[in-house]
Each structure stands twice: as C-alpha cells, then as structure tokens.
Amino acid sequence: MEWETVIGLEIHAQLNTKSKIFSAAATQYGAEPNSQACAVDLGLPGVLPVLNKEVVSKAVKFGLAVDAHINQRNVFDRKNYFYPDLPKGYQISQLDWPIVGEGEIEITLGDTTKVVGITRAHLEEDAGKSIHDLYDDYTAVDLNRAGTPLLEIVSDPDMRSAKEAVAYAKKIHALVQYLEICDGNMQEGSFRCDANVSIRPMGQEELGTRAELKNINSFKFLERAINLEVERQQDILEEGGKVAQETRLYDAVKHETRSMRSKEEANDYRYFPDPDLLPVEISDELMAQIKQELPELPQEKKARFIAEFGLSEYDADVLTSQKPMADYFEKMIVNNADHAKLCANWIMGELSASLNKHQLELVDAPITADDLSLLVNRIGDDTISGKIAKDVFKAMWDGEGSADEIIEAQGLKQMSDTGAIEAIVDEIIANNAPQVAQFKSGNEKILGFFVGQAMKATQGKANPKLLNEMLRAKLK
Amino acid sequence: MSLSEEQVGQIAYLARLSLSNEALKSNTKDLNSILSLAEQLAQIDTDNITPMAHPLHMTQRLREDKVGEEDQSESFQAIAPKIGKKHYLVPTVIE
C-alpha cells in the first residue's frame, strides 16, 4: 500500500533575555550548577512570579514575522505534573489564550515552495536539568535552567516528508536568529524540536494515530528520526497492527526510537489559569514600538540583495538563508560594493567548502569578513588572479597572515609589467613554431597552450587579461 | 456532571494523594456536591462574555529585563534533604 506521511513540529525556542521569564535570576548558559536558581525559580513559599517585558516583546516580534494574529490579551496557566526538575510541581505555560495565534511561513524545497501553517506560539518557563549518570543511586538536579523563557512554536500538520520538516525547522531557526530573539544554539538546547509523526493510506482524509518524537538536537537527527518512525509505523500497519499514541525518545547513538512509558499516565495536566499572574494586556503603544523595532526579515533582505547588488535569485537565497552568512556578506560588501558578485562567490565557494571540510560554523571561521574582503579587493584591483587567490585563501585559513602579508611574503603579486610579459611571450612563440602555425591556420584552441606556457614561466603570476591580449596580437 | 470514585481515585493519583477507601467515598461525595453547585452557572447565557482568567480586574505588570538576583544557593541548599557537589540529589529517576 502507498502511505502518506503527516508531520507537525513543536519547536521550543529559548528567548535570549538576560533574566528569566518570571524572576530576576540570570539565564547565562554554563554557570555553576544551581548558582542561577533563585527563590522564585525554586518555587519557595511566598514568592510571586513577575513577567519579563522583553519576553513579551520577543514573542510579539515572532508573531509579526509570521503574519500571525497577536493576542494582545493573553493568559498564563499552570500545567501540572511531577518531576524532580520541576520544583513547583507545575510549569507556567499558556493554553487557551496564547500570545501568538495563527500564522504561516513559506518553505522552499528545490524548485517548489509551500506554505506551512503555524497553529500558535505560546510562552512558558523551561524546567531544570536532571542528570542521571553523575551518581549511582541518585539523580542530580541543576535548576539553573528552570524559569528560562521559552517560546513554543506549534505548526499545523502540514509537512509530508522528513525533508519538508527539516526545511520548516531550518526556516524557523533562521527566522528567530534574524529577529535576534533566540541564539539558535542546538547543542546547548536553545532550539529544540519535537516531531508529531503519523501515516495514512494515500488519499485518505482522516489522520492516522501519531507518535511524538522527542530528544532531537540537530537537523540531521530530525530527518533520521522521522524516517525511522515512518518505517516503524508502516511495518506495524502492514502487519495489521495498530500504532499507539505515545511519546517516543530518539536515541541517536543506537539509531532507534523507544517508548517513554512514564509520559503516558501523566497525560492529564489539569491546566488552570495561574492565580499568581494577572492576564497580560499588550498596549497598542507597545505593539507599535515592537513593530518599529522589527529588523529586516530574510525575504526583504533577499529582495534588497538582488536590487542593490545585482545578485542572482539563487545567490541571494543562499546568502540570506542564514543570518550569520547574510551578515558576513554585508560586512564584506562595505569596502567592496563593486565586487558584490565576487564576494558572494567566495562566501558560497571557497569559504563554505572550507567550513564544511573542517565541520565549522561560519561564526567560528578563521577568516573574518574584513580579511576576505581584502582578498577579494586584491582580485578586483588585479593585484592577483582568482587562481592565485585560492592559494592565498588557504594560507589565510592556516593563519599565515592577512591577504596582503601573504601576497608580499610569497611574492604572488600578479605580473602586469608589459615589458616582462612581452619578453616571455616572444620566447615562447620563438620556441614553438609548430603551434604557432596551427594557430595561424585557424586553431583557436591552441591559444590555451601558449597561456599555459606563459603561466608556467611566471609561476601563474602573469596578468591573464594582459597575457591574452598580447598573445593574440603577437600571433596574428 | 458528576465524578465516579474511579475518576476521583485517578485525580488523587495525579496529585500524589493517597486516599483510604473511606476518604475516597467522602471526597467523591463532596466534590460532586461542589460540581452540582457550579452547574447552576451553566444555565446562564455566557456567549458574549469574555471568560474570566482572574478575579481581579487588573492586568499584569511587566518587569524590566535586568538581572537582580545573587547566588544564594548555599542557604537554599542548607534546607535540601540531600545535595551533591552543588546539585540537588533525588532518588534515581530512570527514563
């Protein structure tokens, strides 16, 4: 039978505020255990939560960016369950009146674009962290993360393949970074994905029973976990079985998903409005102010790159797909506005290839935008050829200095001295009579032979444009 | 609407309350009488009324995003049943 996969994603984006959502404790990652968990985070008696204004602003920013309805009046609820890293016995979240209502976002897969619906986005506090492998007989609890603000972004079940799910997750990931509301660091857990996966016979309207996949901390694992789960469900259904509605944990090491039984019984969270928090009213003034602070979004940036720098649709799309890359390009362009296409090529070519090869993120690149900008400048002003520039780039990557230092130290400056090139050209022509005859009889291709000889004689430093002109003139 | 003893037992379990058989019976009776009182509200037409999320007619005040808490973990951990190196320790929870 042919099956159709249906996927919805729940993304938890940690909002990058200085203090927590309901307390003035710091949110900085990596602090000494429990040093950033104050009385409010611990749920000690007599404390009251007070909502952080920045958290509200950042959630609204997200809502505006996905064309969502903003619920200017929204309410916090208590979600009740017991777990050691949840000291109050409930998580403050939003159920019936979330801050962000229905919205949408466009994703691109190859040549096709598709609109994915966003059901809602609500604010909540994060739980602490349980560490199970530190002690033999105990679970260790670090509550530094407790109370960190999260925006949970819930999509409609609009995705039909693991690839679409990844494209959507990447799009949201880029968007929250553009909006500067989340650092997007998946290793540190600032951006987490849960996937609701079900399958149904192709053509059937009714949705199949879904499983919720948790513990996915990279886009690669997201794709793998979904494909794995689809296979599992197909096997069950084709053998005449039934898929159970449950939460499953993805294990990247064993490459399997397994049932989290503990989550089954506690499915009744008994939500109710938190009496400690009053309903939130976002004033029209605050709404207007947030709208004004909204930065340039990926689509707008893409259009500007095309209009302002004459980039192709494809180049502009790749450069704006991630904020760090767009930022890098914009930094390069400051001193290189005439060579925008060249800048784009170097980012998407040599730089991206080297990052891939060394498995580095752009922010960790050993070559800064200013450094690379200088290199591109040297190609642009004919100091070096594009071919030599690749060697210079490699040396820069290896930390041998700036483009100018390397060009100077290795004597790579392009030879543009007409006299010197002419002497070499004359010698080559004199020594290769048969090839000269071929050229004269109309074999244009043989020109490449002469260029090659000249480049060899100058260690690749002859100015290619000059060389070509001179060869043509002399061979006539 | 009324609750069965089984449902009340389930709610008690979710709240980690251990109820004796007698307590379960009396709690079920009490809860059902509260529910029947609340049921009177269902007779009122509330179609055009904003659901009340809080008894106070006020809205939430917002805090500036500033760090204002110092590390007081030592005094907090003084009252914890068991601590390790800066961690709170609880009986093993296996997932």
mmCIF file with all atom_site columns, C-alpha atoms in Angstrom, chain A residues 175-371:
data_model
loop_
_atom_site.group_PDB
_atom_site.id
_atom_site.type_symbol
_atom_site.label_atom_id
_atom_site.label_alt_id
_atom_site.label_comp_id
_atom_site.label_asym_id
_atom_site.label_entity_id
_atom_site.label_seq_id
_atom_site.pdbx_PDB_ins_code
_atom_site.Cartn_x
_atom_site.Cartn_y
_atom_site.Cartn_z
_atom_site.occupancy
_atom_site.B_iso_or_equiv
_atom_site.pdbx_formal_charge
_atom_site.auth_seq_id
_atom_site.auth_comp_id
_atom_site.auth_asym_id
_atom_site.auth_atom_id
_atom_site.pdbx_PDB_model_num
ATOM 1   C CA . LEU A 1 175 ? 13.925 33.489 11.457 1.00 0.00 ? 175 LEU A CA 1
ATOM 2   C CA . VAL A 1 176 ? 14.424 33.538 15.233 1.00 0.00 ? 176 VAL A CA 1
ATOM 3   C CA . GLN A 1 177 ? 18.065 34.420 14.657 1.00 0.00 ? 177 GLN A CA 1
ATOM 4   C CA . TYR A 1 178 ? 17.141 37.209 12.231 1.00 0.00 ? 178 TYR A CA 1
ATOM 5   C CA . LEU A 1 179 ? 14.735 38.548 14.825 1.00 0.00 ? 179 LEU A CA 1
ATOM 6   C CA . GLU A 1 180 ? 17.501 38.238 17.431 1.00 0.00 ? 180 GLU A CA 1
ATOM 7   C CA . ILE A 1 181 ? 15.112 36.600 19.853 1.00 0.00 ? 181 ILE A CA 1
ATOM 8   C CA . CYS A 1 182 ? 16.977 33.269 20.167 1.00 0.00 ? 182 CYS A CA 1
ATOM 9   C CA . ASP A 1 183 ? 20.623 32.322 19.646 1.00 0.00 ? 183 ASP A CA 1
ATOM 10  C CA . GLY A 1 184 ? 19.580 29.115 17.872 1.00 0.00 ? 184 GLY A CA 1
ATOM 11  C CA . ASN A 1 185 ? 22.279 27.022 19.545 1.00 0.00 ? 185 ASN A CA 1
ATOM 12  C CA . MET A 1 186 ? 21.010 23.451 19.238 1.00 0.00 ? 186 MET A CA 1
ATOM 13  C CA . GLN A 1 187 ? 23.922 21.881 21.128 1.00 0.00 ? 187 GLN A CA 1
ATOM 14  C CA . GLU A 1 188 ? 23.138 23.952 24.188 1.00 0.00 ? 188 GLU A CA 1
ATOM 15  C CA . GLY A 1 189 ? 19.446 23.240 23.796 1.00 0.00 ? 189 GLY A CA 1
ATOM 16  C CA . SER A 1 190 ? 18.390 26.799 22.913 1.00 0.00 ? 190 SER A CA 1
ATOM 17  C CA . PHE A 1 191 ? 16.430 25.461 19.946 1.00 0.00 ? 191 PHE A CA 1
ATOM 18  C CA . ARG A 1 192 ? 14.701 22.084 20.295 1.00 0.00 ? 192 ARG A CA 1
ATOM 19  C CA . CYS A 1 193 ? 12.346 20.177 18.008 1.00 0.00 ? 193 CYS A CA 1
ATOM 20  C CA . ASP A 1 194 ? 9.685  17.618 18.819 1.00 0.00 ? 194 ASP A CA 1
ATOM 21  C CA . ALA A 1 195 ? 8.012  15.937 15.854 1.00 0.00 ? 195 ALA A CA 1
ATOM 22  C CA . ASN A 1 196 ? 4.472  14.572 15.711 1.00 0.00 ? 196 ASN A CA 1
ATOM 23  C CA . VAL A 1 197 ? 4.522  11.844 13.080 1.00 0.00 ? 197 VAL A CA 1
ATOM 24  C CA . SER A 1 198 ? 1.711  9.756  11.649 1.00 0.00 ? 198 SER A CA 1
ATOM 25  C CA . ILE A 1 199 ? 0.996  7.963  8.387  1.00 0.00 ? 199 ILE A CA 1
ATOM 26  C CA . ARG A 1 200 ? -2.219 7.298  6.473  1.00 0.00 ? 200 ARG A CA 1
ATOM 27  C CA . PRO A 1 201 ? -3.141 5.489  3.257  1.00 0.00 ? 201 PRO A CA 1
ATOM 28  C CA . MET A 1 202 ? -2.547 7.840  0.320  1.00 0.00 ? 202 MET A CA 1
ATOM 29  C CA . GLY A 1 203 ? -5.741 9.725  -0.417 1.00 0.00 ? 203 GLY A CA 1
ATOM 30  C CA . GLN A 1 204 ? -7.333 9.224  2.991  1.00 0.00 ? 204 GLN A CA 1
ATOM 31  C CA . GLU A 1 205 ? -8.571 12.407 4.677  1.00 0.00 ? 205 GLU A CA 1
ATOM 32  C CA . GLU A 1 206 ? -8.554 11.224 8.276  1.00 0.00 ? 206 GLU A CA 1
ATOM 33  C CA . LEU A 1 207 ? -5.241 11.421 10.138 1.00 0.00 ? 207 LEU A CA 1
ATOM 34  C CA . GLY A 1 208 ? -3.545 8.314  11.478 1.00 0.00 ? 208 GLY A CA 1
ATOM 35  C CA . THR A 1 209 ? -2.538 7.868  15.113 1.00 0.00 ? 209 THR A CA 1
ATOM 36  C CA . ARG A 1 210 ? 0.556  9.910  15.826 1.00 0.00 ? 210 ARG A CA 1
ATOM 37  C CA . ALA A 1 211 ? 3.672  9.363  17.872 1.00 0.00 ? 211 ALA A CA 1
ATOM 38  C CA . GLU A 1 212 ? 5.558  12.291 19.369 1.00 0.00 ? 212 GLU A CA 1
ATOM 39  C CA . LEU A 1 213 ? 9.331  12.131 18.911 1.00 0.00 ? 213 LEU A CA 1
ATOM 40  C CA . LYS A 1 214 ? 11.487 13.876 21.490 1.00 0.00 ? 214 LYS A CA 1
ATOM 41  C CA . ASN A 1 215 ? 15.157 14.454 22.169 1.00 0.00 ? 215 ASN A CA 1
ATOM 42  C CA . ILE A 1 216 ? 16.140 15.567 18.679 1.00 0.00 ? 216 ILE A CA 1
ATOM 43  C CA . ASN A 1 217 ? 19.010 18.026 18.805 1.00 0.00 ? 217 ASN A CA 1
ATOM 44  C CA . SER A 1 218 ? 20.120 18.516 15.205 1.00 0.00 ? 218 SER A CA 1
ATOM 45  C CA . PHE A 1 219 ? 18.502 18.860 11.782 1.00 0.00 ? 219 PHE A CA 1
ATOM 46  C CA . LYS A 1 220 ? 20.269 15.696 10.661 1.00 0.00 ? 220 LYS A CA 1
ATOM 47  C CA . PHE A 1 221 ? 18.750 13.740 13.551 1.00 0.00 ? 221 PHE A CA 1
ATOM 48  C CA . LEU A 1 222 ? 15.336 15.283 12.858 1.00 0.00 ? 222 LEU A CA 1
ATOM 49  C CA . GLU A 1 223 ? 15.352 13.812 9.359  1.00 0.00 ? 223 GLU A CA 1
ATOM 50  C CA . ARG A 1 224 ? 16.657 10.455 10.566 1.00 0.00 ? 224 ARG A CA 1
ATOM 51  C CA . ALA A 1 225 ? 14.240 10.172 13.479 1.00 0.00 ? 225 ALA A CA 1
ATOM 52  C CA . ILE A 1 226 ? 11.210 10.932 11.293 1.00 0.00 ? 226 ILE A CA 1
ATOM 53  C CA . ASN A 1 227 ? 12.225 8.455  8.582  1.00 0.00 ? 227 ASN A CA 1
ATOM 54  C CA . LEU A 1 228 ? 12.863 5.830  11.229 1.00 0.00 ? 228 LEU A CA 1
ATOM 55  C CA . GLU A 1 229 ? 9.460  6.419  12.797 1.00 0.00 ? 229 GLU A CA 1
ATOM 56  C CA . VAL A 1 230 ? 7.671  6.299  9.428  1.00 0.00 ? 230 VAL A CA 1
ATOM 57  C CA . GLU A 1 231 ? 9.271  2.912  8.723  1.00 0.00 ? 231 GLU A CA 1
ATOM 58  C CA . ARG A 1 232 ? 8.273  1.646  12.151 1.00 0.00 ? 232 ARG A CA 1
ATOM 59  C CA . GLN A 1 233 ? 4.652  2.719  11.704 1.00 0.00 ? 233 GLN A CA 1
ATOM 60  C CA . GLN A 1 234 ? 4.497  1.228  8.195  1.00 0.00 ? 234 GLN A CA 1
ATOM 61  C CA . ASP A 1 235 ? 5.759  -2.109 9.493  1.00 0.00 ? 235 ASP A CA 1
ATOM 62  C CA . ILE A 1 236 ? 3.128  -2.127 12.235 1.00 0.00 ? 236 ILE A CA 1
ATOM 63  C CA . LEU A 1 237 ? 0.231  -1.178 9.942  1.00 0.00 ? 237 LEU A CA 1
ATOM 64  C CA . GLU A 1 238 ? 1.236  -3.522 7.125  1.00 0.00 ? 238 GLU A CA 1
ATOM 65  C CA . GLU A 1 239 ? 1.310  -6.398 9.593  1.00 0.00 ? 239 GLU A CA 1
ATOM 66  C CA . GLY A 1 240 ? -2.224 -5.483 10.583 1.00 0.00 ? 240 GLY A CA 1
ATOM 67  C CA . GLY A 1 241 ? -1.258 -3.875 13.904 1.00 0.00 ? 241 GLY A CA 1
ATOM 68  C CA . LYS A 1 242 ? -2.193 -0.544 15.468 1.00 0.00 ? 242 LYS A CA 1
ATOM 69  C CA . VAL A 1 243 ? 0.062  2.439  16.147 1.00 0.00 ? 243 VAL A CA 1
ATOM 70  C CA . ALA A 1 244 ? -0.118 3.522  19.784 1.00 0.00 ? 244 ALA A CA 1
ATOM 71  C CA . GLN A 1 245 ? -0.389 7.221  20.582 1.00 0.00 ? 245 GLN A CA 1
ATOM 72  C CA . GLU A 1 246 ? 2.693  7.772  22.682 1.00 0.00 ? 246 GLU A CA 1
ATOM 73  C CA . THR A 1 247 ? 5.829  9.785  23.262 1.00 0.00 ? 247 THR A CA 1
ATOM 74  C CA . ARG A 1 248 ? 8.992  8.218  21.883 1.00 0.00 ? 248 ARG A CA 1
ATOM 75  C CA . LEU A 1 249 ? 12.562 9.118  22.673 1.00 0.00 ? 249 LEU A CA 1
ATOM 76  C CA . TYR A 1 250 ? 15.036 9.291  19.778 1.00 0.00 ? 250 TYR A CA 1
ATOM 77  C CA . ASP A 1 251 ? 18.388 7.675  20.525 1.00 0.00 ? 251 ASP A CA 1
ATOM 78  C CA . ALA A 1 252 ? 20.959 8.998  18.055 1.00 0.00 ? 252 ALA A CA 1
ATOM 79  C CA . VAL A 1 253 ? 23.643 6.544  19.163 1.00 0.00 ? 253 VAL A CA 1
ATOM 80  C CA . LYS A 1 254 ? 21.547 3.390  18.767 1.00 0.00 ? 254 LYS A CA 1
ATOM 81  C CA . HIS A 1 255 ? 19.581 4.972  15.904 1.00 0.00 ? 255 HIS A CA 1
ATOM 82  C CA . GLU A 1 256 ? 16.216 3.935  17.311 1.00 0.00 ? 256 GLU A CA 1
ATOM 83  C CA . THR A 1 257 ? 13.150 5.449  18.925 1.00 0.00 ? 257 THR A CA 1
ATOM 84  C CA . ARG A 1 258 ? 11.725 3.941  22.088 1.00 0.00 ? 258 ARG A CA 1
ATOM 85  C CA . SER A 1 259 ? 8.592  4.465  24.088 1.00 0.00 ? 259 SER A CA 1
ATOM 86  C CA . MET A 1 260 ? 8.716  6.797  27.107 1.00 0.00 ? 260 MET A CA 1
ATOM 87  C CA . ARG A 1 261 ? 6.179  4.995  29.249 1.00 0.00 ? 261 ARG A CA 1
ATOM 88  C CA . SER A 1 262 ? 6.426  7.455  32.115 1.00 0.00 ? 262 SER A CA 1
ATOM 89  C CA . LYS A 1 263 ? 4.763  10.104 29.963 1.00 0.00 ? 263 LYS A CA 1
ATOM 90  C CA . GLU A 1 264 ? 1.670  8.017  29.354 1.00 0.00 ? 264 GLU A CA 1
ATOM 91  C CA . GLU A 1 265 ? -0.006 8.174  32.731 1.00 0.00 ? 265 GLU A CA 1
ATOM 92  C CA . ALA A 1 266 ? 0.658  11.831 33.239 1.00 0.00 ? 266 ALA A CA 1
ATOM 93  C CA . ASN A 1 267 ? -1.126 12.953 30.103 1.00 0.00 ? 267 ASN A CA 1
ATOM 94  C CA . ASP A 1 268 ? -3.737 14.776 32.135 1.00 0.00 ? 268 ASP A CA 1
ATOM 95  C CA . TYR A 1 269 ? -2.018 18.014 33.031 1.00 0.00 ? 269 TYR A CA 1
ATOM 96  C CA . ARG A 1 270 ? -5.090 19.620 34.678 1.00 0.00 ? 270 ARG A CA 1
ATOM 97  C CA . TYR A 1 271 ? -4.358 23.088 33.300 1.00 0.00 ? 271 TYR A CA 1
ATOM 98  C CA . PHE A 1 272 ? -5.927 26.088 35.008 1.00 0.00 ? 272 PHE A CA 1
ATOM 99  C CA . PRO A 1 273 ? -5.210 29.845 34.919 1.00 0.00 ? 273 PRO A CA 1
ATOM 100 C CA . ASP A 1 274 ? -2.325 30.692 37.233 1.00 0.00 ? 274 ASP A CA 1
ATOM 101 C CA . PRO A 1 275 ? -3.781 32.762 40.085 1.00 0.00 ? 275 PRO A CA 1
ATOM 102 C CA . ASP A 1 276 ? -0.318 34.272 40.724 1.00 0.00 ? 276 ASP A CA 1
ATOM 103 C CA . LEU A 1 277 ? -0.303 36.005 37.352 1.00 0.00 ? 277 LEU A CA 1
ATOM 104 C CA . LEU A 1 278 ? -2.834 38.501 36.054 1.00 0.00 ? 278 LEU A CA 1
ATOM 105 C CA . PRO A 1 279 ? -3.906 38.452 32.421 1.00 0.00 ? 279 PRO A CA 1
ATOM 106 C CA . VAL A 1 280 ? -1.380 40.208 30.183 1.00 0.00 ? 280 VAL A CA 1
ATOM 107 C CA . GLU A 1 281 ? -2.557 43.234 28.187 1.00 0.00 ? 281 GLU A CA 1
ATOM 108 C CA . ILE A 1 282 ? -0.184 44.366 25.475 1.00 0.00 ? 282 ILE A CA 1
ATOM 109 C CA . SER A 1 283 ? -0.901 48.040 24.880 1.00 0.00 ? 283 SER A CA 1
ATOM 110 C CA . ASP A 1 284 ? -1.231 49.492 21.385 1.00 0.00 ? 284 ASP A CA 1
ATOM 111 C CA . GLU A 1 285 ? 1.769  51.688 22.192 1.00 0.00 ? 285 GLU A CA 1
ATOM 112 C CA . LEU A 1 286 ? 3.936  48.665 22.940 1.00 0.00 ? 286 LEU A CA 1
ATOM 113 C CA . MET A 1 287 ? 2.684  46.932 19.792 1.00 0.00 ? 287 MET A CA 1
ATOM 114 C CA . ALA A 1 288 ? 3.629  49.978 17.700 1.00 0.00 ? 288 ALA A CA 1
ATOM 115 C CA . GLN A 1 289 ? 7.034  50.179 19.329 1.00 0.00 ? 289 GLN A CA 1
ATOM 116 C CA . ILE A 1 290 ? 7.774  46.492 18.671 1.00 0.00 ? 290 ILE A CA 1
ATOM 117 C CA . LYS A 1 291 ? 6.677  46.831 15.050 1.00 0.00 ? 291 LYS A CA 1
ATOM 118 C CA . GLN A 1 292 ? 9.169  49.651 14.645 1.00 0.00 ? 292 GLN A CA 1
ATOM 119 C CA . GLU A 1 293 ? 11.980 47.617 16.161 1.00 0.00 ? 293 GLU A CA 1
ATOM 120 C CA . LEU A 1 294 ? 11.356 44.731 13.763 1.00 0.00 ? 294 LEU A CA 1
ATOM 121 C CA . PRO A 1 295 ? 14.608 44.101 11.842 1.00 0.00 ? 295 PRO A CA 1
ATOM 122 C CA . GLU A 1 296 ? 14.874 43.364 8.140  1.00 0.00 ? 296 GLU A CA 1
ATOM 123 C CA . LEU A 1 297 ? 13.480 39.856 7.542  1.00 0.00 ? 297 LEU A CA 1
ATOM 124 C CA . PRO A 1 298 ? 15.035 37.221 5.247  1.00 0.00 ? 298 PRO A CA 1
ATOM 125 C CA . GLN A 1 299 ? 12.604 37.818 2.355  1.00 0.00 ? 299 GLN A CA 1
ATOM 126 C CA . GLU A 1 300 ? 13.156 41.576 2.473  1.00 0.00 ? 300 GLU A CA 1
ATOM 127 C CA . LYS A 1 301 ? 16.901 41.146 2.686  1.00 0.00 ? 301 LYS A CA 1
ATOM 128 C CA . LYS A 1 302 ? 16.877 38.788 -0.276 1.00 0.00 ? 302 LYS A CA 1
ATOM 129 C CA . ALA A 1 303 ? 14.955 41.284 -2.401 1.00 0.00 ? 303 ALA A CA 1
ATOM 130 C CA . ARG A 1 304 ? 17.376 44.036 -1.393 1.00 0.00 ? 304 ARG A CA 1
ATOM 131 C CA . PHE A 1 305 ? 20.449 41.929 -2.251 1.00 0.00 ? 305 PHE A CA 1
ATOM 132 C CA . ILE A 1 306 ? 19.027 41.395 -5.722 1.00 0.00 ? 306 ILE A CA 1
ATOM 133 C CA . ALA A 1 307 ? 18.045 45.031 -6.274 1.00 0.00 ? 307 ALA A CA 1
ATOM 134 C CA . GLU A 1 308 ? 21.033 46.701 -4.642 1.00 0.00 ? 308 GLU A CA 1
ATOM 135 C CA . PHE A 1 309 ? 23.908 44.391 -5.574 1.00 0.00 ? 309 PHE A CA 1
ATOM 136 C CA . GLY A 1 310 ? 22.575 42.715 -8.707 1.00 0.00 ? 310 GLY A CA 1
ATOM 137 C CA . LEU A 1 311 ? 22.854 39.226 -7.210 1.00 0.00 ? 311 LEU A CA 1
ATOM 138 C CA . SER A 1 312 ? 21.003 36.345 -8.815 1.00 0.00 ? 312 SER A CA 1
ATOM 139 C CA . GLU A 1 313 ? 17.868 34.966 -7.163 1.00 0.00 ? 313 GLU A CA 1
ATOM 140 C CA . TYR A 1 314 ? 19.790 31.811 -6.241 1.00 0.00 ? 314 TYR A CA 1
ATOM 141 C CA . ASP A 1 315 ? 22.780 33.625 -4.717 1.00 0.00 ? 315 ASP A CA 1
ATOM 142 C CA . ALA A 1 316 ? 20.533 35.969 -2.739 1.00 0.00 ? 316 ALA A CA 1
ATOM 143 C CA . ASP A 1 317 ? 18.533 33.000 -1.478 1.00 0.00 ? 317 ASP A CA 1
ATOM 144 C CA . VAL A 1 318 ? 21.589 31.083 -0.271 1.00 0.00 ? 318 VAL A CA 1
ATOM 145 C CA . LEU A 1 319 ? 23.180 34.143 1.349  1.00 0.00 ? 319 LEU A CA 1
ATOM 146 C CA . THR A 1 320 ? 20.024 35.061 3.275  1.00 0.00 ? 320 THR A CA 1
ATOM 147 C CA . SER A 1 321 ? 19.142 31.513 4.329  1.00 0.00 ? 321 SER A CA 1
ATOM 148 C CA . GLN A 1 322 ? 21.202 32.014 7.478  1.00 0.00 ? 322 GLN A CA 1
ATOM 149 C CA . LYS A 1 323 ? 21.663 35.286 9.294  1.00 0.00 ? 323 LYS A CA 1
ATOM 150 C CA . PRO A 1 324 ? 25.386 34.805 10.015 1.00 0.00 ? 324 PRO A CA 1
ATOM 151 C CA . MET A 1 325 ? 26.010 34.353 6.290  1.00 0.00 ? 325 MET A CA 1
ATOM 152 C CA . ALA A 1 326 ? 23.986 37.410 5.345  1.00 0.00 ? 326 ALA A CA 1
ATOM 153 C CA . ASP A 1 327 ? 25.855 39.414 7.994  1.00 0.00 ? 327 ASP A CA 1
ATOM 154 C CA . TYR A 1 328 ? 29.185 38.165 6.653  1.00 0.00 ? 328 TYR A CA 1
ATOM 155 C CA . PHE A 1 329 ? 28.256 39.226 3.144  1.00 0.00 ? 329 PHE A CA 1
ATOM 156 C CA . GLU A 1 330 ? 27.125 42.653 4.280  1.00 0.00 ? 330 GLU A CA 1
ATOM 157 C CA . LYS A 1 331 ? 30.373 43.188 6.157  1.00 0.00 ? 331 LYS A CA 1
ATOM 158 C CA . MET A 1 332 ? 32.399 42.196 3.082  1.00 0.00 ? 332 MET A CA 1
ATOM 159 C CA . ILE A 1 333 ? 30.426 44.493 0.850  1.00 0.00 ? 333 ILE A CA 1
ATOM 160 C CA . VAL A 1 334 ? 31.219 47.624 2.896  1.00 0.00 ? 334 VAL A CA 1
ATOM 161 C CA . ASN A 1 335 ? 34.592 48.021 1.146  1.00 0.00 ? 335 ASN A CA 1
ATOM 162 C CA . ASN A 1 336 ? 33.708 46.025 -1.915 1.00 0.00 ? 336 ASN A CA 1
ATOM 163 C CA . ALA A 1 337 ? 30.419 47.269 -3.277 1.00 0.00 ? 337 ALA A CA 1
ATOM 164 C CA . ASP A 1 338 ? 31.698 46.966 -6.861 1.00 0.00 ? 338 ASP A CA 1
ATOM 165 C CA . HIS A 1 339 ? 32.540 43.303 -6.441 1.00 0.00 ? 339 HIS A CA 1
ATOM 166 C CA . ALA A 1 340 ? 29.337 42.010 -4.876 1.00 0.00 ? 340 ALA A CA 1
ATOM 167 C CA . LYS A 1 341 ? 29.105 39.004 -7.148 1.00 0.00 ? 341 LYS A CA 1
ATOM 168 C CA . LEU A 1 342 ? 32.721 38.125 -6.418 1.00 0.00 ? 342 LEU A CA 1
ATOM 169 C CA . CYS A 1 343 ? 32.084 38.424 -2.661 1.00 0.00 ? 343 CYS A CA 1
ATOM 170 C CA . ALA A 1 344 ? 29.055 36.156 -2.967 1.00 0.00 ? 344 ALA A CA 1
ATOM 171 C CA . ASN A 1 345 ? 31.067 33.612 -4.961 1.00 0.00 ? 345 ASN A CA 1
ATOM 172 C CA . TRP A 1 346 ? 33.824 33.499 -2.375 1.00 0.00 ? 346 TRP A CA 1
ATOM 173 C CA . ILE A 1 347 ? 31.406 33.027 0.524  1.00 0.00 ? 347 ILE A CA 1
ATOM 174 C CA . MET A 1 348 ? 29.413 30.341 -1.246 1.00 0.00 ? 348 MET A CA 1
ATOM 175 C CA . GLY A 1 349 ? 32.500 28.746 -2.801 1.00 0.00 ? 349 GLY A CA 1
ATOM 176 C CA . GLU A 1 350 ? 35.867 28.585 -1.038 1.00 0.00 ? 350 GLU A CA 1
ATOM 177 C CA . LEU A 1 351 ? 34.638 29.732 2.374  1.00 0.00 ? 351 LEU A CA 1
ATOM 178 C CA . SER A 1 352 ? 31.644 27.367 2.575  1.00 0.00 ? 352 SER A CA 1
ATOM 179 C CA . ALA A 1 353 ? 33.687 24.466 1.235  1.00 0.00 ? 353 ALA A CA 1
ATOM 180 C CA . SER A 1 354 ? 36.417 25.026 3.823  1.00 0.00 ? 354 SER A CA 1
ATOM 181 C CA . LEU A 1 355 ? 33.860 25.331 6.631  1.00 0.00 ? 355 LEU A CA 1
ATOM 182 C CA . ASN A 1 356 ? 32.257 22.067 5.518  1.00 0.00 ? 356 ASN A CA 1
ATOM 183 C CA . LYS A 1 357 ? 35.576 20.336 5.280  1.00 0.00 ? 357 LYS A CA 1
ATOM 184 C CA . HIS A 1 358 ? 36.553 21.356 8.804  1.00 0.00 ? 358 HIS A CA 1
ATOM 185 C CA . GLN A 1 359 ? 32.979 20.993 10.138 1.00 0.00 ? 359 GLN A CA 1
ATOM 186 C CA . LEU A 1 360 ? 32.937 24.560 11.385 1.00 0.00 ? 360 LEU A CA 1
ATOM 187 C CA . GLU A 1 361 ? 30.133 27.090 11.699 1.00 0.00 ? 361 GLU A CA 1
ATOM 188 C CA . LEU A 1 362 ? 30.541 30.427 9.958  1.00 0.00 ? 362 LEU A CA 1
ATOM 189 C CA . VAL A 1 363 ? 30.889 32.266 13.278 1.00 0.00 ? 363 VAL A CA 1
ATOM 190 C CA . ASP A 1 364 ? 33.958 30.124 14.015 1.00 0.00 ? 364 ASP A CA 1
ATOM 191 C CA . ALA A 1 365 ? 35.629 30.719 10.652 1.00 0.00 ? 365 ALA A CA 1
ATOM 192 C CA . PRO A 1 366 ? 39.319 31.628 10.996 1.00 0.00 ? 366 PRO A CA 1
ATOM 193 C CA . ILE A 1 367 ? 38.896 34.204 8.222  1.00 0.00 ? 367 ILE A CA 1
ATOM 194 C CA . THR A 1 368 ? 36.808 37.239 9.107  1.00 0.00 ? 368 THR A CA 1
ATOM 195 C CA . ALA A 1 369 ? 34.621 39.120 6.631  1.00 0.00 ? 369 ALA A CA 1
ATOM 196 C CA . ASP A 1 370 ? 37.127 42.002 6.659  1.00 0.00 ? 370 ASP A CA 1
ATOM 197 C CA . ASP A 1 371 ? 40.001 39.639 5.862  1.00 0.00 ? 371 ASP A CA 1
#
